[in-house]
mmCIF file of C-alpha atoms and ligand atoms in Angstrom:
data_model
loop_
_atom_site.group_PDB
_atom_site.id
_atom_site.type_symbol
_atom_site.label_atom_id
_atom_site.label_comp_id
_atom_site.label_asym_id
_atom_site.label_seq_id
_atom_site.Cartn_x
_atom_site.Cartn_y
_atom_site.Cartn_z
ATOM 1 C CA UNK G 24 -0.061 0.400 -0.352
ATOM 2 C CA UNK G 25 1.337 3.091 -1.182
ATOM 3 C CA UNK G 26 1.766 6.233 1.212
ATOM 4 C CA UNK G 27 -1.503 8.095 3.094
ATOM 5 C CA UNK G 28 -1.637 11.092 1.932
ATOM 6 C CA UNK G 29 -6.169 12.018 1.881
ATOM 7 C CA UNK G 30 -8.243 9.725 3.445
ATOM 8 C CA UNK G 31 -11.997 9.797 2.391
ATOM 9 C CA UNK G 32 -15.008 9.040 5.884
ATOM 10 C CA UNK G 33 -18.185 7.997 5.077
ATOM 11 C CA UNK G 34 -21.366 7.045 7.377
ATOM 12 C CA UNK G 35 -23.502 4.798 5.680
ATOM 13 C CA UNK G 36 -27.003 3.180 7.008
ATOM 14 C CA UNK G 37 -29.680 3.741 9.924
ATOM 15 C CA UNK G 38 -27.299 6.562 11.662
ATOM 16 C CA UNK G 39 -26.213 6.984 15.850
ATOM 17 C CA UNK G 40 -25.779 9.966 17.565
ATOM 18 C CA UNK G 41 -22.050 9.809 17.995
ATOM 19 C CA UNK G 42 -21.080 9.372 14.093
ATOM 20 C CA UNK G 43 -20.223 12.616 13.901
ATOM 21 C CA UNK G 44 -17.162 12.405 17.047
ATOM 22 C CA UNK G 45 -15.709 9.873 14.869
ATOM 23 C CA UNK G 46 -16.421 11.849 12.435
ATOM 24 C CA UNK G 47 -14.644 15.287 13.965
ATOM 25 C CA UNK G 48 -11.740 12.765 15.073
ATOM 26 C CA UNK G 49 -10.663 11.673 11.912
ATOM 27 C CA UNK G 50 -10.623 14.823 10.879
ATOM 28 C CA UNK G 51 -8.225 16.273 13.687
ATOM 29 C CA UNK G 52 -6.541 13.124 14.460
ATOM 30 C CA UNK G 53 -5.487 13.484 10.129
ATOM 31 C CA UNK G 54 -4.345 17.498 10.689
ATOM 32 C CA UNK G 55 -2.125 15.708 13.253
ATOM 33 C CA UNK G 56 -0.754 14.271 10.955
ATOM 34 C CA UNK G 57 -0.422 16.194 7.934
ATOM 35 C CA UNK G 58 -3.139 13.641 6.565
ATOM 36 C CA UNK G 59 -5.822 15.435 4.445
ATOM 37 C CA UNK G 60 -9.544 14.389 5.113
ATOM 38 C CA UNK G 61 -12.582 14.385 2.618
ATOM 39 C CA UNK G 62 -16.570 13.963 3.620
ATOM 40 C CA UNK G 63 -18.265 11.331 1.702
ATOM 41 C CA UNK G 64 -21.172 12.906 1.603
ATOM 42 C CA UNK G 65 -24.298 10.052 1.707
ATOM 43 C CA UNK G 66 -22.009 6.836 2.810
ATOM 44 C CA UNK G 67 -21.238 4.172 -0.545
ATOM 45 C CA UNK G 68 -24.335 6.956 -2.278
ATOM 46 C CA UNK G 69 -21.344 9.296 -2.825
ATOM 47 C CA UNK G 70 -18.949 7.504 -2.990
ATOM 48 C CA UNK G 71 -20.389 6.411 -6.919
ATOM 49 C CA UNK G 72 -21.415 10.077 -7.558
ATOM 50 C CA UNK G 73 -18.295 11.259 -6.512
ATOM 51 C CA UNK G 74 -20.060 13.642 -4.300
ATOM 52 C CA UNK G 75 -17.735 14.820 -1.630
ATOM 53 C CA UNK G 76 -16.244 17.839 0.031
ATOM 54 C CA UNK G 77 -13.286 19.079 1.221
ATOM 55 C CA UNK G 78 -13.241 18.372 5.023
ATOM 56 C CA UNK G 79 -10.507 21.381 6.690
ATOM 57 C CA UNK G 80 -9.163 21.499 10.398
ATOM 58 C CA UNK G 81 -11.632 23.549 11.517
ATOM 59 C CA UNK G 82 -15.039 22.300 9.608
ATOM 60 C CA UNK G 83 -15.334 20.007 12.595
ATOM 61 C CA UNK G 84 -15.873 22.779 15.020
ATOM 62 C CA UNK G 85 -19.141 22.631 17.244
ATOM 63 C CA UNK G 86 -20.647 19.279 15.501
ATOM 64 C CA UNK G 87 -19.917 17.459 19.047
ATOM 65 C CA UNK G 88 -22.648 17.348 20.117
ATOM 66 C CA UNK G 89 -24.760 17.651 17.339
ATOM 67 C CA UNK G 90 -26.391 14.083 16.056
ATOM 68 C CA UNK G 91 -27.191 12.434 12.818
ATOM 69 C CA UNK G 92 -24.178 12.626 10.962
ATOM 70 C CA UNK G 93 -23.140 15.874 9.527
ATOM 71 C CA UNK G 94 -22.058 13.449 6.261
ATOM 72 C CA UNK G 95 -25.967 11.882 5.742
ATOM 73 C CA UNK G 96 -26.193 8.953 5.176
ATOM 74 C CA UNK G 97 -27.470 6.258 2.454
ATOM 75 C CA UNK G 98 -27.928 2.621 1.790
ATOM 76 C CA UNK G 99 -27.042 2.015 -1.633
ATOM 77 C CA UNK G 100 -27.983 -0.950 -3.758
ATOM 78 C CA UNK G 101 -25.394 -0.207 -6.497
ATOM 79 C CA UNK G 102 -22.541 -0.677 -4.433
ATOM 80 C CA UNK G 103 -23.449 -4.097 -3.091
ATOM 81 C CA UNK G 104 -23.192 -5.291 -7.400
ATOM 82 C CA UNK G 105 -19.484 -5.205 -8.033
ATOM 83 C CA UNK G 106 -19.191 -3.793 -10.315
ATOM 84 C CA UNK G 107 -20.683 -0.650 -8.266
ATOM 85 C CA UNK G 108 -17.549 -1.651 -6.423
ATOM 86 C CA UNK G 109 -15.569 -0.956 -8.272
ATOM 87 C CA UNK G 110 -16.233 2.102 -10.296
ATOM 88 C CA UNK G 111 -16.251 3.109 -6.483
ATOM 89 C CA UNK G 112 -12.947 2.453 -6.143
ATOM 90 C CA UNK G 113 -11.826 3.816 -9.680
ATOM 91 C CA UNK G 114 -13.469 7.131 -8.194
ATOM 92 C CA UNK G 115 -10.798 6.934 -5.702
ATOM 93 C CA UNK G 116 -8.098 6.970 -7.339
ATOM 94 C CA UNK G 117 -9.211 10.231 -9.560
ATOM 95 C CA UNK G 118 -10.356 11.399 -6.858
ATOM 96 C CA UNK G 119 -6.923 11.239 -4.620
ATOM 97 C CA UNK G 120 -8.858 8.871 -2.121
ATOM 98 C CA UNK G 121 -6.603 6.424 -0.082
ATOM 99 C CA UNK G 122 -8.326 4.968 1.912
ATOM 100 C CA UNK G 123 -11.676 5.388 3.595
ATOM 101 C CA UNK G 124 -13.310 5.875 7.532
ATOM 102 C CA UNK G 125 -16.389 3.243 7.474
ATOM 103 C CA UNK G 126 -18.771 3.706 9.591
ATOM 104 C CA UNK G 127 -22.268 1.630 10.182
ATOM 105 C CA UNK G 128 -22.972 -1.633 10.822
ATOM 106 C CA UNK G 129 -21.789 -5.021 9.088
ATOM 107 C CA UNK G 130 -23.830 -4.090 5.688
ATOM 108 C CA UNK G 131 -21.260 -1.649 6.162
ATOM 109 C CA UNK G 132 -18.454 -3.463 7.027
ATOM 110 C CA UNK G 133 -18.980 -5.942 3.704
ATOM 111 C CA UNK G 134 -19.076 -2.349 1.737
ATOM 112 C CA UNK G 135 -15.853 -2.005 3.450
ATOM 113 C CA UNK G 136 -14.596 -4.997 2.666
ATOM 114 C CA UNK G 137 -15.543 -4.940 -1.855
ATOM 115 C CA UNK G 138 -13.691 -1.362 -1.915
ATOM 116 C CA UNK G 139 -10.207 -2.953 0.168
ATOM 117 C CA UNK G 140 -10.041 -6.121 -2.312
ATOM 118 C CA UNK G 141 -10.567 -3.653 -5.021
ATOM 119 C CA UNK G 142 -7.283 -1.264 -3.442
ATOM 120 C CA UNK G 143 -8.853 0.626 -1.297
ATOM 121 C CA UNK G 144 -7.858 0.497 2.125
ATOM 122 C CA UNK G 145 -10.910 0.365 4.307
ATOM 123 C CA UNK G 146 -11.051 0.431 7.615
ATOM 124 C CA UNK G 147 -14.697 -0.144 9.789
ATOM 125 C CA UNK G 148 -15.528 2.177 12.952
ATOM 126 C CA UNK G 149 -19.435 0.046 14.031
ATOM 127 C CA UNK G 150 -21.575 2.532 15.022
ATOM 128 C CA UNK G 151 -25.380 1.200 15.491
ATOM 129 C CA UNK G 152 -27.153 1.360 17.833
ATOM 130 C CA UNK G 153 -28.518 -1.963 18.017
ATOM 131 C CA UNK G 154 -25.515 -3.214 19.365
ATOM 132 C CA UNK G 155 -26.220 -5.809 17.252
ATOM 133 C CA UNK G 156 -22.091 -6.637 15.752
ATOM 134 C CA UNK G 157 -21.302 -8.961 16.691
ATOM 135 C CA UNK G 158 -17.374 -8.974 17.377
ATOM 136 C CA UNK G 159 -17.321 -5.516 19.202
ATOM 137 C CA UNK G 160 -18.836 -5.361 22.612
ATOM 138 C CA UNK G 161 -20.173 -1.841 22.114
ATOM 139 C CA UNK G 162 -21.138 0.478 19.049
ATOM 140 C CA UNK G 163 -21.513 3.729 19.139
ATOM 141 C CA UNK G 164 -24.579 5.394 19.259
ATOM 142 C CA UNK G 165 -26.132 2.392 21.675
ATOM 143 C CA UNK G 166 -25.580 4.028 24.565
ATOM 144 C CA UNK G 167 -27.894 7.231 24.246
ATOM 145 C CA UNK G 168 -30.571 5.136 22.106
ATOM 146 C CA UNK G 169 -30.469 3.156 25.894
ATOM 147 C CA UNK G 170 -30.571 6.898 28.177
ATOM 148 C CA UNK G 171 -33.298 7.901 25.353
ATOM 149 C CA UNK G 172 -35.567 4.637 26.135
ATOM 150 C CA UNK G 173 -34.228 4.897 29.288
ATOM 151 C CA UNK G 174 -36.545 8.197 30.120
ATOM 152 C CA UNK G 175 -39.216 7.232 27.811
ATOM 153 C CA UNK G 176 -39.882 4.423 30.177
ATOM 154 C CA UNK G 177 -39.426 6.698 33.046
ATOM 155 C CA UNK G 178 -42.324 8.932 31.641
ATOM 156 C CA UNK G 179 -44.579 6.645 30.957
ATOM 157 C CA UNK G 180 -44.553 4.806 34.151
ATOM 158 C CA UNK G 181 -45.907 7.613 36.314
ATOM 159 C CA UNK G 182 -49.461 7.212 34.278
ATOM 160 C CA UNK G 183 -48.921 3.623 34.410
ATOM 161 C CA UNK G 184 -48.795 4.421 37.607
ATOM 162 C CA UNK G 185 -51.367 6.799 38.432
ATOM 163 C CA UNK G 186 -53.857 4.645 35.839
ATOM 164 C CA UNK G 187 -53.263 1.926 37.263
ATOM 165 C CA UNK G 188 -51.972 0.305 33.663
ATOM 166 C CA UNK G 189 -49.849 -2.138 31.574
ATOM 167 C CA UNK G 190 -47.868 -0.598 29.270
ATOM 168 C CA UNK G 191 -45.900 -2.197 26.253
ATOM 169 C CA UNK G 192 -43.117 -0.218 25.299
ATOM 170 C CA UNK G 193 -41.892 -0.985 21.587
ATOM 171 C CA UNK G 194 -37.643 -0.702 20.986
ATOM 172 C CA UNK G 195 -35.311 -1.233 17.967
ATOM 173 C CA UNK G 196 -32.896 -3.523 17.304
ATOM 174 C CA UNK G 197 -33.571 -6.141 15.188
ATOM 175 C CA UNK G 198 -31.628 -9.011 16.073
ATOM 176 C CA UNK G 199 -30.656 -7.899 18.971
ATOM 177 C CA UNK G 200 -31.701 -7.375 22.575
ATOM 178 C CA UNK G 201 -29.678 -5.324 24.030
ATOM 179 C CA UNK G 202 -31.554 -2.144 23.754
ATOM 180 C CA UNK G 203 -34.438 -3.268 25.512
ATOM 181 C CA UNK G 204 -32.145 -5.746 27.887
ATOM 182 C CA UNK G 205 -29.792 -2.153 28.999
ATOM 183 C CA UNK G 206 -32.724 -0.380 29.999
ATOM 184 C CA UNK G 207 -35.242 -2.556 31.500
ATOM 185 C CA UNK G 208 -32.042 -2.703 33.367
ATOM 186 C CA UNK G 209 -32.390 0.339 34.166
ATOM 187 C CA UNK G 210 -36.076 2.179 34.497
ATOM 188 C CA UNK G 211 -36.739 -1.582 36.378
ATOM 189 C CA UNK G 212 -39.155 -3.193 33.186
ATOM 190 C CA UNK G 213 -40.996 -5.477 34.643
ATOM 191 C CA UNK G 214 -40.376 -8.112 32.035
ATOM 192 C CA UNK G 215 -38.663 -7.494 28.551
ATOM 193 C CA UNK G 216 -39.096 -9.874 25.583
ATOM 194 C CA UNK G 217 -35.996 -10.021 22.760
ATOM 195 C CA UNK G 218 -35.251 -11.683 20.129
ATOM 196 C CA UNK G 219 -32.408 -13.878 21.566
ATOM 197 C CA UNK G 220 -35.210 -16.073 23.971
ATOM 198 C CA UNK G 221 -37.902 -18.025 23.412
ATOM 199 C CA UNK G 222 -40.660 -16.838 25.458
ATOM 200 C CA UNK G 223 -43.378 -18.610 26.691
ATOM 201 C CA UNK G 224 -46.132 -15.903 27.041
ATOM 202 C CA UNK G 225 -48.305 -17.459 29.280
ATOM 203 C CA UNK G 226 -45.413 -18.337 31.258
ATOM 204 C CA UNK G 227 -42.931 -15.764 31.396
ATOM 205 C CA UNK G 228 -45.207 -12.952 30.919
ATOM 206 C CA UNK G 229 -48.992 -13.417 31.621
ATOM 207 C CA UNK G 230 -48.191 -16.041 34.770
ATOM 208 C CA UNK G 231 -46.046 -13.621 36.602
ATOM 209 C CA UNK G 232 -48.318 -10.732 35.690
ATOM 210 C CA UNK G 233 -50.720 -12.433 38.143
ATOM 211 C CA UNK G 234 -48.086 -13.370 40.153
ATOM 212 C CA UNK G 235 -47.061 -9.275 41.072
ATOM 213 C CA UNK G 236 -51.129 -8.544 41.261
ATOM 214 C CA UNK G 237 -51.670 -11.091 43.674
ATOM 215 C CA UNK G 238 -48.549 -9.053 45.545
ATOM 216 C CA UNK G 239 -50.160 -5.989 45.936
ATOM 217 C CA UNK G 240 -48.779 -4.602 42.193
ATOM 218 C CA UNK G 241 -50.450 -2.566 40.344
ATOM 219 C CA UNK G 242 -48.700 -1.085 37.465
ATOM 220 C CA UNK G 243 -46.664 -2.989 34.525
ATOM 221 C CA UNK G 244 -43.501 -1.560 31.835
ATOM 222 C CA UNK G 245 -43.406 -4.163 29.890
ATOM 223 C CA UNK G 246 -40.320 -3.164 26.886
ATOM 224 C CA UNK G 247 -40.678 -5.850 23.536
ATOM 225 C CA UNK G 248 -37.962 -5.141 20.574
ATOM 226 C CA UNK G 249 -38.856 -4.677 16.934
ATOM 227 C CA UNK G 250 -37.120 -7.878 16.526
ATOM 228 C CA UNK G 251 -39.622 -9.492 18.395
ATOM 229 C CA UNK G 252 -43.419 -7.979 17.304
ATOM 230 C CA UNK G 253 -42.758 -4.818 15.254
ATOM 231 C CA UNK G 254 -42.223 -4.661 12.129
ATOM 232 C CA UNK G 255 -39.773 -6.226 10.388
ATOM 233 C CA UNK G 256 -39.714 -9.580 12.817
ATOM 234 C CA UNK G 257 -39.063 -12.695 10.886
ATOM 235 C CA UNK G 258 -41.016 -14.276 12.346
ATOM 236 C CA UNK G 259 -43.773 -12.108 14.314
ATOM 237 C CA UNK G 260 -46.853 -13.571 16.399
ATOM 238 C CA UNK G 261 -48.316 -10.031 16.200
ATOM 239 C CA UNK G 262 -47.373 -6.513 16.375
ATOM 240 C CA UNK G 263 -47.754 -4.389 19.820
ATOM 241 C CA UNK G 264 -51.191 -3.108 19.869
ATOM 242 C CA UNK G 265 -52.464 -6.649 19.753
ATOM 243 C CA UNK G 266 -49.311 -8.309 21.830
ATOM 244 C CA UNK G 267 -51.419 -5.204 24.558
ATOM 245 C CA UNK G 268 -54.340 -5.904 23.773
ATOM 246 C CA UNK G 269 -54.202 -9.937 24.256
ATOM 247 C CA UNK G 270 -52.188 -8.822 27.974
ATOM 248 C CA UNK G 271 -55.387 -7.060 28.974
ATOM 249 C CA UNK G 272 -57.737 -10.041 28.228
ATOM 250 C CA UNK G 273 -55.636 -12.397 29.341
ATOM 251 C CA UNK G 274 -55.183 -10.190 32.682
ATOM 252 C CA UNK G 275 -57.422 -8.167 33.650
ATOM 253 C CA UNK G 276 -54.842 -5.672 33.796
ATOM 254 C CA UNK G 277 -55.555 -2.114 31.701
ATOM 255 C CA UNK G 278 -52.485 -2.008 29.206
ATOM 256 C CA UNK G 279 -51.181 0.588 26.426
ATOM 257 C CA UNK G 280 -48.519 -0.101 23.440
ATOM 258 C CA UNK G 281 -46.095 2.970 22.915
ATOM 259 C CA UNK G 282 -43.721 2.590 20.177
ATOM 260 C CA UNK G 283 -40.467 5.187 20.272
ATOM 261 C CA UNK G 284 -39.039 4.875 16.484
ATOM 262 C CA UNK G 285 -36.579 6.187 15.374
ATOM 263 C CA UNK G 286 -37.074 8.790 18.628
ATOM 264 C CA UNK G 287 -34.235 6.373 19.759
ATOM 265 C CA UNK G 288 -31.699 7.287 16.684
ATOM 266 C CA UNK G 289 -31.414 11.142 17.467
ATOM 267 C CA UNK G 290 -30.282 12.997 19.685
ATOM 268 C CA UNK G 291 -26.982 14.412 21.213
ATOM 269 C CA UNK G 292 -24.486 12.281 21.347
ATOM 270 C CA UNK G 293 -24.343 10.953 25.805
ATOM 271 C CA UNK G 294 -19.806 11.508 27.524
ATOM 272 C CA UNK G 295 -19.548 7.919 25.827
ATOM 273 C CA UNK G 296 -21.113 7.573 23.083
ATOM 274 C CA UNK G 297 -18.649 11.426 22.019
ATOM 275 C CA UNK G 298 -15.786 8.970 23.578
ATOM 276 C CA UNK G 299 -15.759 5.809 22.203
ATOM 277 C CA UNK G 300 -16.041 8.431 18.838
ATOM 278 C CA UNK G 301 -12.938 10.160 19.425
ATOM 279 C CA UNK G 302 -11.072 7.025 20.312
ATOM 280 C CA UNK G 303 -12.370 5.259 17.210
ATOM 281 C CA UNK G 304 -11.588 7.644 15.428
ATOM 282 C CA UNK G 305 -8.101 8.437 15.942
ATOM 283 C CA UNK G 306 -7.103 4.933 15.986
ATOM 284 C CA UNK G 307 -8.418 4.995 12.053
ATOM 285 C CA UNK G 308 -6.835 7.038 11.193
ATOM 286 C CA UNK G 309 -3.238 5.630 12.382
ATOM 287 C CA UNK G 310 -4.369 2.421 11.594
ATOM 288 C CA UNK G 311 -4.722 4.029 7.905
ATOM 289 C CA UNK G 312 -1.469 6.175 8.472
ATOM 290 C CA UNK G 313 0.283 2.659 9.260
ATOM 291 C CA UNK G 314 -0.397 1.022 6.028
ATOM 292 C CA UNK G 315 -2.819 -0.974 7.766
ATOM 293 C CA UNK G 316 -6.443 -2.027 5.969
ATOM 294 C CA UNK G 317 -9.316 -4.319 5.760
ATOM 295 C CA UNK G 318 -9.683 -4.144 9.194
ATOM 296 C CA UNK G 319 -12.485 -2.995 11.714
ATOM 297 C CA UNK G 320 -12.616 -1.635 15.308
ATOM 298 C CA UNK G 321 -13.798 -3.153 18.036
ATOM 299 C CA UNK G 322 -14.113 -2.731 22.171
ATOM 300 C CA UNK G 323 -13.567 -6.015 24.286
ATOM 301 C CA UNK G 324 -13.418 -6.082 28.004
ATOM 302 C CA UNK G 325 -13.334 -2.245 27.523
ATOM 303 C CA UNK G 326 -9.726 -1.969 25.009
ATOM 304 C CA UNK G 327 -10.423 -1.266 21.744
ATOM 305 C CA UNK G 328 -8.848 -3.709 19.494
ATOM 306 C CA UNK G 329 -9.155 -4.324 15.616
ATOM 307 C CA UNK G 330 -9.504 -6.912 13.718
ATOM 308 C CA UNK G 331 -9.838 -8.558 9.864
ATOM 309 C CA UNK G 332 -13.582 -7.517 7.864
ATOM 310 C CA UNK G 333 -13.557 -11.254 7.652
ATOM 311 C CA UNK G 334 -12.879 -12.792 10.413
ATOM 312 C CA UNK G 335 -15.122 -10.023 12.750
ATOM 313 C CA UNK G 336 -17.973 -10.012 9.559
ATOM 314 C CA UNK G 337 -18.328 -14.721 10.849
ATOM 315 C CA UNK G 338 -18.276 -13.800 13.726
ATOM 316 C CA UNK G 339 -21.626 -15.014 16.365
ATOM 317 C CA UNK G 340 -23.058 -11.938 18.357
ATOM 318 C CA UNK G 341 -25.684 -13.479 21.947
ATOM 319 C CA UNK G 342 -26.834 -11.845 24.649
ATOM 320 C CA UNK G 343 -24.543 -11.017 26.997
ATOM 321 C CA UNK G 344 -26.094 -14.102 30.317
ATOM 322 C CA UNK G 345 -25.085 -12.464 33.775
ATOM 323 C CA UNK G 346 -27.852 -9.209 32.323
ATOM 324 C CA UNK G 347 -30.515 -11.141 31.705
ATOM 325 C CA UNK G 348 -29.709 -13.216 34.228
ATOM 326 C CA UNK G 349 -29.856 -9.881 36.799
ATOM 327 C CA UNK G 350 -32.736 -9.054 35.022
ATOM 328 C CA UNK G 351 -34.178 -12.065 35.626
ATOM 329 C CA UNK G 352 -33.521 -11.702 39.472
ATOM 330 C CA UNK G 353 -34.568 -8.289 39.926
ATOM 331 C CA UNK G 354 -37.329 -7.836 38.393
HETATM 332 O O1 F6P I 12 -30.211 -0.208 12.633
HETATM 333 C C1 F6P I 12 -30.690 1.240 13.044
HETATM 334 C C2 F6P I 12 -32.350 0.747 12.921
HETATM 335 O O2 F6P I 12 -31.880 1.765 13.455
HETATM 336 C C3 F6P I 12 -32.821 -0.528 13.526
HETATM 337 O O3 F6P I 12 -32.690 -1.128 15.024
HETATM 338 C C4 F6P I 12 -34.010 -0.281 12.449
HETATM 339 O O4 F6P I 12 -34.771 -1.029 12.624
HETATM 340 C C5 F6P I 12 -33.766 0.232 11.768
HETATM 341 O O5 F6P I 12 -32.235 0.472 11.849
HETATM 342 C C6 F6P I 12 -34.660 1.324 11.089
HETATM 343 O O6 F6P I 12 -34.182 2.002 9.982
HETATM 344 P P1 F6P I 12 -34.599 2.447 8.759
HETATM 345 O O7 F6P I 12 -34.351 3.929 9.364
HETATM 346 O O8 F6P I 12 -34.517 3.076 7.261
HETATM 347 O O9 F6P I 12 -36.533 2.610 8.546
#
């Protein structure tokens, strides 16, 4: 790999709070190391359209506290085809981009791997609120999303308690129940229903509720991942509103459903997301500067590490059983 003079940075897939701290860190670290930066707008779509901007050192001022991504994001179908990747690599050569930092999830990392194979070294940075990337304990945006859900759940508990109701809250997390589980522990939910666990509704939810009612409990908060009852759920038996109606019918507790949706993706990033984004952006530039590409940055046991992209994509993600056990014992 030749010397890196200019790197590109793009954000791809669903936006995540903290992406801007990655972009800012990339620009500032590159400047520190005498490397130029081009911002690629709208992810791989922008690369195919040569939609890029110069990012001088001061271009990222005032962005750290902003949610979303200043580079915009998109999902590109054309980039999934070999011809699209070839065109993108050619565009990089024409634009003088020697390597790219790709912020996104697994789909974006596949793109980064394909582009690396075409001779443009790429580094992936895990950014998604779902925390569903196998190679890392943590993804940028997760902490902000969990805090948003906890805040909303606290508000819903006020009204749930006042009316002696059960409130079902559908949260994001298509294949991964981490948002529901973490928020469930932090807001004191009575139950979480997540895609990784086979739930017996009668045993795990309804009987538990009846038992709690007998003990004098008057209101309930239940978190359900969209991967179980949301529009995209693969094996959806019922949607979240139907689930609420069923719980009301079987327990006699008046029940309401709230689907939080994209509110979870917005907002000011937490300190944790800003810190991790800044650290990961810094390491990504250093890897490229040292001639290393086709890697994904990850957090393992609170340390930053990096993996070969193929190795990272082959890993499996499981729920944290200690967290699940803790939830089960304290709920
Ligand atoms: O991957 C993040 C995520 O927010 C998922 O939780 C959700 O299923 C999906 O993106 C929603 O995507 P879109 O913004 O395209 O509706």
